[in-house]
């Protein structure tokens, strides 16, 4: 083989063995492409001018006159609802997908008193600005806790509630999960990497099954966490983790009066700070095959749809199957 051919092959081998440089994004996810046009809602909150990024997608199918508000999870963004936005829009819904304050394309204030009530109020103000008096709320993961709080605060403005593998189906602190201070969470969040995100999601969200399309969302989260605003991102993330741990909605499921659809991947095992729990506690946490059934009995007007063997994000694992169940469920409520 000619020497130059050997050098060429060696060069290809070296290039393929060196990982590509990870993308980084601005503190409000600048540089990451959203699937639909992104708008911003500016408002005053706690003495600050803040902005929420959001997508407002009209019905692409025959309009049914109904609106759906999508509430993302802790390690997700409005963009991760991409498949659900299309499915709902095709079915005739107007779809509003905001990024909550502290997340993704929205403001990350240096000082903010995070509560699910505050985030619900922010979202309610956005819907008022958009002229939406009543909507169906679809919340995933932490977004399920927020959607529940919204339905409790604004029952007259909530047409239906749909919860996709919501966290908060149990009270972790009451079960013995150790408390982490905001400073401890902050130090942990500063160490976030693409590899740690991928490994956590593989084990916790996807039941050990990885698909290439998940990589985009790892890139999104890691690029935000390691970008030029990484300290502010990590600090807000720490404040949000404290909110999630400290503000359970579990005890108020009995007070939810709107029709509710529970969509549960039964192989999910997500629980806040589960890794720090004693072994005997850890073994009992995040058992969604049990938790879904328990909470369906607590909510007065609940319908449970289970996806056996799926994990924390069934809308991403098996989108066609999930969206068929979602649309049928919303029509039946």
Short mmCIF file of C-alpha atoms in Angstrom, two decimals:
data_model
loop_
_atom_site.label_atom_id
_atom_site.label_comp_id
_atom_site.label_asym_id
_atom_site.label_seq_id
_atom_site.Cartn_x
_atom_site.Cartn_y
_atom_site.Cartn_z
CA UNK A 1 0.00 0.00 0.00
CA UNK A 2 1.45 3.44 -0.91
CA UNK A 3 2.74 5.44 2.11
CA UNK A 4 0.30 8.29 1.51
CA UNK A 5 -2.59 5.77 1.57
CA UNK A 6 -1.38 4.46 4.95
CA UNK A 7 -1.21 8.01 6.34
CA UNK A 8 -4.71 8.78 5.03
CA UNK A 9 -6.21 5.70 6.72
CA UNK A 10 -4.34 6.45 9.95
CA UNK A 11 -5.70 9.98 9.88
CA UNK A 12 -9.25 8.73 9.46
CA UNK A 13 -8.79 6.35 12.39
CA UNK A 14 -7.49 9.11 14.66
CA UNK A 15 -10.30 11.45 13.68
CA UNK A 16 -12.95 8.85 14.39
CA UNK A 17 -11.45 7.99 17.79
CA UNK A 18 -11.45 11.60 19.09
CA UNK A 19 -14.85 12.71 20.42
CA UNK A 20 -16.37 15.69 18.68
CA UNK A 21 -16.31 18.89 20.72
CA UNK A 22 -19.58 19.22 22.62
CA UNK A 23 -21.81 22.11 21.66
CA UNK A 24 -22.42 24.83 24.23
CA UNK A 25 -25.40 27.16 24.38
CA UNK A 26 -26.10 30.52 25.98
CA UNK A 27 -27.74 30.95 29.40
CA UNK A 28 -31.15 31.11 27.72
CA UNK A 29 -30.28 28.27 25.35
CA UNK A 30 -29.17 30.64 22.62
CA UNK A 31 -27.90 28.63 19.67
CA UNK A 32 -30.19 25.63 20.11
CA UNK A 33 -32.83 25.26 17.40
CA UNK A 34 -36.44 24.92 18.54
CA UNK A 35 -38.85 22.94 16.33
CA UNK A 36 -41.36 25.82 16.01
CA UNK A 37 -40.99 29.62 16.14
CA UNK A 38 -40.02 30.84 19.58
CA UNK A 39 -41.65 33.91 21.14
CA UNK A 40 -41.02 35.61 24.49
CA UNK A 41 -43.43 36.84 27.15
CA UNK A 42 -42.05 39.64 29.35
CA UNK A 43 -43.58 40.27 32.77
CA UNK A 44 -42.78 41.55 36.25
CA UNK A 45 -42.24 39.07 39.06
CA UNK A 46 -40.63 39.50 42.47
CA UNK A 47 -39.29 42.92 41.54
CA UNK A 48 -37.68 41.71 38.32
CA UNK A 49 -38.48 41.90 34.62
CA UNK A 50 -38.42 38.32 33.40
CA UNK A 51 -39.23 36.57 30.16
CA UNK A 52 -40.64 33.19 29.29
CA UNK A 53 -39.80 31.58 25.99
CA UNK A 54 -42.73 29.75 24.45
CA UNK A 55 -44.05 28.22 21.24
CA UNK A 56 -47.62 28.95 20.15
CA UNK A 57 -48.51 26.45 17.44
CA UNK A 58 -51.90 26.70 15.70
CA UNK A 59 -53.94 23.69 14.69
CA UNK A 60 -52.69 22.18 11.44
CA UNK A 61 -55.65 19.81 11.24
CA UNK A 62 -59.28 20.89 11.41
CA UNK A 63 -59.40 23.23 14.45
CA UNK A 64 -61.43 21.85 17.36
CA UNK A 65 -61.48 25.13 19.29
CA UNK A 66 -59.44 23.68 22.17
CA UNK A 67 -56.00 24.60 23.51
CA UNK A 68 -53.39 22.43 25.22
CA UNK A 69 -50.61 23.83 27.43
CA UNK A 70 -47.54 21.61 27.70
CA UNK A 71 -45.49 21.67 30.91
CA UNK A 72 -42.00 20.19 30.61
CA UNK A 73 -39.99 18.26 33.17
CA UNK A 74 -36.91 19.23 35.19
CA UNK A 75 -34.33 17.92 32.72
CA UNK A 76 -36.43 18.71 29.66
CA UNK A 77 -37.47 21.82 27.74
CA UNK A 78 -40.46 22.91 25.69
CA UNK A 79 -38.53 21.68 22.63
CA UNK A 80 -38.62 18.09 23.91
CA UNK A 81 -42.38 18.14 23.35
CA UNK A 82 -41.71 18.28 19.59
CA UNK A 83 -43.53 15.05 18.73
CA UNK A 84 -46.48 15.81 21.00
CA UNK A 85 -46.87 19.31 19.58
CA UNK A 86 -47.17 17.88 16.08
CA UNK A 87 -49.61 15.14 17.13
CA UNK A 88 -51.86 17.58 18.99
CA UNK A 89 -51.71 20.23 16.28
CA UNK A 90 -52.54 17.63 13.62
CA UNK A 91 -55.54 16.65 15.76
CA UNK A 92 -56.86 20.22 15.73
CA UNK A 93 -55.53 21.65 18.99
CA UNK A 94 -53.80 24.98 19.49
CA UNK A 95 -50.64 24.09 21.42
CA UNK A 96 -48.79 26.37 23.84
CA UNK A 97 -45.41 25.06 25.00
CA UNK A 98 -43.63 27.41 27.44
CA UNK A 99 -40.26 27.14 29.10
CA UNK A 100 -40.77 27.89 32.78
CA UNK A 101 -38.66 30.53 34.52
CA UNK A 102 -35.31 28.99 35.43
CA UNK A 103 -35.36 26.63 32.46
CA UNK A 104 -34.09 26.54 28.89
CA UNK A 105 -34.97 29.69 26.88
CA UNK A 106 -36.43 31.58 29.87
CA UNK A 107 -34.84 33.92 32.42
CA UNK A 108 -32.63 32.54 35.16
CA UNK A 109 -32.71 35.21 37.87
CA UNK A 110 -29.92 35.44 40.41
CA UNK A 111 -32.45 35.56 43.25
CA UNK A 112 -35.93 34.06 42.94
CA UNK A 113 -38.34 32.44 45.36
CA UNK A 114 -39.31 29.34 43.42
CA UNK A 115 -42.67 27.75 44.12
CA UNK A 116 -45.10 25.79 42.02
CA UNK A 117 -47.65 28.50 42.82
CA UNK A 118 -45.37 31.16 41.33
CA UNK A 119 -44.72 29.13 38.18
CA UNK A 120 -48.45 28.45 37.81
CA UNK A 121 -49.16 32.19 38.17
CA UNK A 122 -46.52 32.99 35.54
CA UNK A 123 -48.13 30.51 33.15
CA UNK A 124 -51.62 31.85 33.87
CA UNK A 125 -50.43 35.36 32.99
CA UNK A 126 -48.99 34.05 29.71
CA UNK A 127 -52.32 32.44 28.81
CA UNK A 128 -54.18 35.64 29.66
CA UNK A 129 -51.85 37.55 27.36
CA UNK A 130 -52.52 35.02 24.58
CA UNK A 131 -56.30 35.28 25.10
CA UNK A 132 -56.77 31.66 26.22
CA UNK A 133 -59.45 31.57 28.96
CA UNK A 134 -59.47 27.79 29.39
CA UNK A 135 -57.08 25.02 28.42
CA UNK A 136 -56.13 21.40 28.86
CA UNK A 137 -52.88 21.01 30.80
CA UNK A 138 -50.43 18.27 29.82
CA UNK A 139 -47.58 17.92 32.31
CA UNK A 140 -44.61 15.56 32.20
CA UNK A 141 -42.32 14.68 35.12
CA UNK A 142 -41.85 17.86 37.22
CA UNK A 143 -44.31 19.47 34.82
CA UNK A 144 -46.88 17.07 36.26
CA UNK A 145 -46.43 18.62 39.69
CA UNK A 146 -46.80 22.08 38.16
CA UNK A 147 -49.87 21.13 36.11
CA UNK A 148 -51.47 19.69 39.26
CA UNK A 149 -50.79 22.91 41.17
CA UNK A 150 -52.20 24.95 38.28
CA UNK A 151 -55.39 22.88 38.23
CA UNK A 152 -55.77 23.37 42.00
CA UNK A 153 -55.26 27.13 41.72
CA UNK A 154 -57.28 27.70 38.54
CA UNK A 155 -59.94 24.99 38.27
CA UNK A 156 -62.29 27.22 36.27
CA UNK A 157 -59.55 27.83 33.68
CA UNK A 158 -58.57 24.15 33.49
CA UNK A 159 -60.58 22.05 31.05
CA UNK A 160 -58.69 18.80 31.60
CA UNK A 161 -55.53 17.62 33.30
CA UNK A 162 -53.21 15.05 31.72
CA UNK A 163 -50.14 13.82 33.59
CA UNK A 164 -47.33 11.86 31.93
CA UNK A 165 -45.20 9.99 34.46
CA UNK A 166 -45.42 12.91 36.87
CA UNK A 167 -43.00 12.97 39.74
CA UNK A 168 -44.45 13.80 43.13
CA UNK A 169 -46.68 10.72 43.29
CA UNK A 170 -45.03 10.17 46.68
CA UNK A 171 -43.55 12.46 49.32
CA UNK A 172 -39.82 11.65 49.33
CA UNK A 173 -38.95 13.50 52.52
CA UNK A 174 -41.69 11.66 54.42
CA UNK A 175 -40.31 8.37 53.10
CA UNK A 176 -36.81 9.07 54.38
CA UNK A 177 -34.99 10.50 51.34
CA UNK A 178 -32.21 12.74 52.73
CA UNK A 179 -32.46 16.51 52.34
CA UNK A 180 -29.84 18.27 50.24
CA UNK A 181 -29.29 21.98 50.75
CA UNK A 182 -29.36 24.39 47.83
CA UNK A 183 -25.58 24.70 48.15
CA UNK A 184 -25.19 20.93 47.90
CA UNK A 185 -27.44 20.79 44.83
CA UNK A 186 -25.47 23.66 43.31
CA UNK A 187 -22.17 21.84 43.69
CA UNK A 188 -23.69 18.75 42.09
CA UNK A 189 -25.17 20.71 39.20
CA UNK A 190 -21.82 22.34 38.42
CA UNK A 191 -20.48 18.85 37.64
CA UNK A 192 -23.15 17.96 35.05
CA UNK A 193 -21.70 16.54 31.83
CA UNK A 194 -23.08 14.98 28.69
CA UNK A 195 -21.92 11.56 29.88
CA UNK A 196 -23.53 11.88 33.32
CA UNK A 197 -26.78 13.08 31.75
CA UNK A 198 -26.78 10.23 29.23
CA UNK A 199 -26.08 7.59 31.86
CA UNK A 200 -28.74 8.91 34.24
CA UNK A 201 -31.38 9.08 31.53
CA UNK A 202 -30.46 5.63 30.18
CA UNK A 203 -30.85 4.03 33.61
CA UNK A 204 -33.75 6.08 34.95
CA UNK A 205 -35.79 7.26 31.97
CA UNK A 206 -35.36 4.65 29.26
CA UNK A 207 -35.00 1.38 31.21
CA UNK A 208 -31.59 0.68 29.69
CA UNK A 209 -32.75 1.19 26.09
CA UNK A 210 -31.05 4.04 24.21
CA UNK A 211 -32.11 5.48 20.85
CA UNK A 212 -30.04 7.82 18.68
CA UNK A 213 -32.79 10.45 18.73
CA UNK A 214 -32.33 10.92 22.48
CA UNK A 215 -28.84 12.30 21.86
CA UNK A 216 -30.24 15.67 20.75
CA UNK A 217 -31.77 16.21 24.18
CA UNK A 218 -28.54 15.25 25.94
CA UNK A 219 -26.76 17.81 23.76
CA UNK A 220 -29.40 20.43 24.66
CA UNK A 221 -29.17 19.91 28.41
CA UNK A 222 -25.38 19.47 28.53
CA UNK A 223 -24.79 22.44 26.22
CA UNK A 224 -26.86 24.68 28.48
CA UNK A 225 -25.25 23.34 31.68
CA UNK A 226 -21.72 23.83 30.35
CA UNK A 227 -22.20 27.04 28.39
CA UNK A 228 -21.14 30.60 29.28
CA UNK A 229 -23.98 30.94 31.81
CA UNK A 230 -23.33 27.61 33.51
CA UNK A 231 -23.07 29.01 37.04
CA UNK A 232 -26.39 30.83 36.79
CA UNK A 233 -27.96 27.75 35.18
CA UNK A 234 -26.64 25.51 37.98
CA UNK A 235 -27.83 27.90 40.70
CA UNK A 236 -31.36 28.08 39.32
CA UNK A 237 -31.38 24.31 38.89
CA UNK A 238 -30.42 23.92 42.55
CA UNK A 239 -33.25 26.23 43.65
CA UNK A 240 -35.68 24.23 41.53
CA UNK A 241 -34.55 20.90 43.01
CA UNK A 242 -35.19 22.35 46.47
CA UNK A 243 -38.69 23.38 45.34
CA UNK A 244 -39.44 19.89 44.01
CA UNK A 245 -38.29 18.17 47.20
CA UNK A 246 -39.90 20.63 49.60
CA UNK A 247 -43.29 21.29 47.98
CA UNK A 248 -45.21 18.02 47.51
CA UNK A 249 -48.55 17.97 45.73
CA UNK A 250 -49.19 14.40 46.84
CA UNK A 251 -51.50 15.35 49.70
CA UNK A 252 -53.73 17.44 47.43
CA UNK A 253 -54.46 14.96 44.66
CA UNK A 254 -57.74 14.31 46.48
CA UNK A 255 -58.70 17.96 45.87
CA UNK A 256 -58.25 17.92 42.07
CA UNK A 257 -61.73 18.40 40.63
CA UNK A 258 -61.05 18.48 36.89
CA UNK A 259 -61.13 15.34 34.69
CA UNK A 260 -57.64 13.84 34.85
CA UNK A 261 -55.80 11.45 32.55
CA UNK A 262 -52.83 9.59 34.03
CA UNK A 263 -50.43 8.24 31.39
CA UNK A 264 -47.90 6.00 33.10
CA UNK A 265 -44.89 4.08 31.81
CA UNK A 266 -44.83 1.32 34.41
CA UNK A 267 -41.07 0.62 34.26
CA UNK A 268 -40.22 4.16 35.40
CA UNK A 269 -38.21 4.42 38.63
CA UNK A 270 -37.66 8.18 38.92
CA UNK A 271 -37.43 9.69 42.42
CA UNK A 272 -35.66 12.84 43.58
CA UNK A 273 -32.29 12.15 45.23
CA UNK A 274 -32.99 8.44 45.27
CA UNK A 275 -29.29 7.62 45.04
CA UNK A 276 -28.69 9.17 48.47
CA UNK A 277 -31.46 7.20 50.20
CA UNK A 278 -30.71 4.23 52.49
CA UNK A 279 -30.91 0.91 50.60
CA UNK A 280 -34.17 -0.15 52.27
CA UNK A 281 -35.78 3.19 51.30
CA UNK A 282 -34.26 3.31 47.82
CA UNK A 283 -35.74 -0.10 46.98
CA UNK A 284 -39.27 1.23 47.49
CA UNK A 285 -39.00 4.55 45.64
CA UNK A 286 -40.26 5.41 42.18
CA UNK A 287 -42.31 2.25 41.62
CA UNK A 288 -44.63 3.66 38.97
CA UNK A 289 -46.39 0.36 38.41
CA UNK A 290 -47.77 0.85 41.93
CA UNK A 291 -47.79 4.65 42.19
CA UNK A 292 -49.95 5.20 39.11
CA UNK A 293 -52.69 2.95 40.46
CA UNK A 294 -52.53 4.53 43.91
CA UNK A 295 -52.83 8.10 42.67
CA UNK A 296 -55.59 7.19 40.21
CA UNK A 297 -57.63 6.25 43.28
CA UNK A 298 -56.82 9.54 45.04
CA UNK A 299 -57.90 11.86 42.19
CA UNK A 300 -61.73 11.97 42.10
CA UNK A 301 -62.15 11.99 38.29
CA UNK A 302 -59.10 10.08 37.09
CA UNK A 303 -58.55 7.71 34.19
CA UNK A 304 -55.39 5.60 34.23
CA UNK A 305 -53.64 4.47 31.05
CA UNK A 306 -50.56 2.32 31.57
CA UNK A 307 -47.73 1.55 29.15
CA UNK A 308 -46.22 -1.71 30.42
CA UNK A 309 -42.45 -1.83 30.16
CA UNK A 310 -41.99 1.83 29.20
CA UNK A 311 -40.04 4.29 31.30
CA UNK A 312 -40.20 7.93 32.35
CA UNK A 313 -40.93 9.41 28.93
CA UNK A 314 -43.36 7.17 27.01
CA UNK A 315 -44.11 10.06 24.63
CA UNK A 316 -40.49 9.80 23.46
CA UNK A 317 -40.01 6.03 23.73
CA UNK A 318 -43.06 4.99 21.68
CA UNK A 319 -44.57 8.22 20.34
CA UNK A 320 -47.16 6.70 18.00
CA UNK A 321 -48.59 4.45 20.71
CA UNK A 322 -48.48 7.21 23.31
CA UNK A 323 -50.15 9.87 21.17
CA UNK A 324 -52.93 7.54 20.13
CA UNK A 325 -53.69 6.90 23.81
CA UNK A 326 -53.37 10.59 24.66
CA UNK A 327 -55.80 11.76 21.97
CA UNK A 328 -58.29 9.01 22.76
CA UNK A 329 -58.05 9.84 26.44
CA UNK A 330 -58.57 13.57 25.96
CA UNK A 331 -61.59 12.95 23.75
CA UNK A 332 -63.10 10.58 26.32
CA UNK A 333 -62.70 12.82 29.38
#
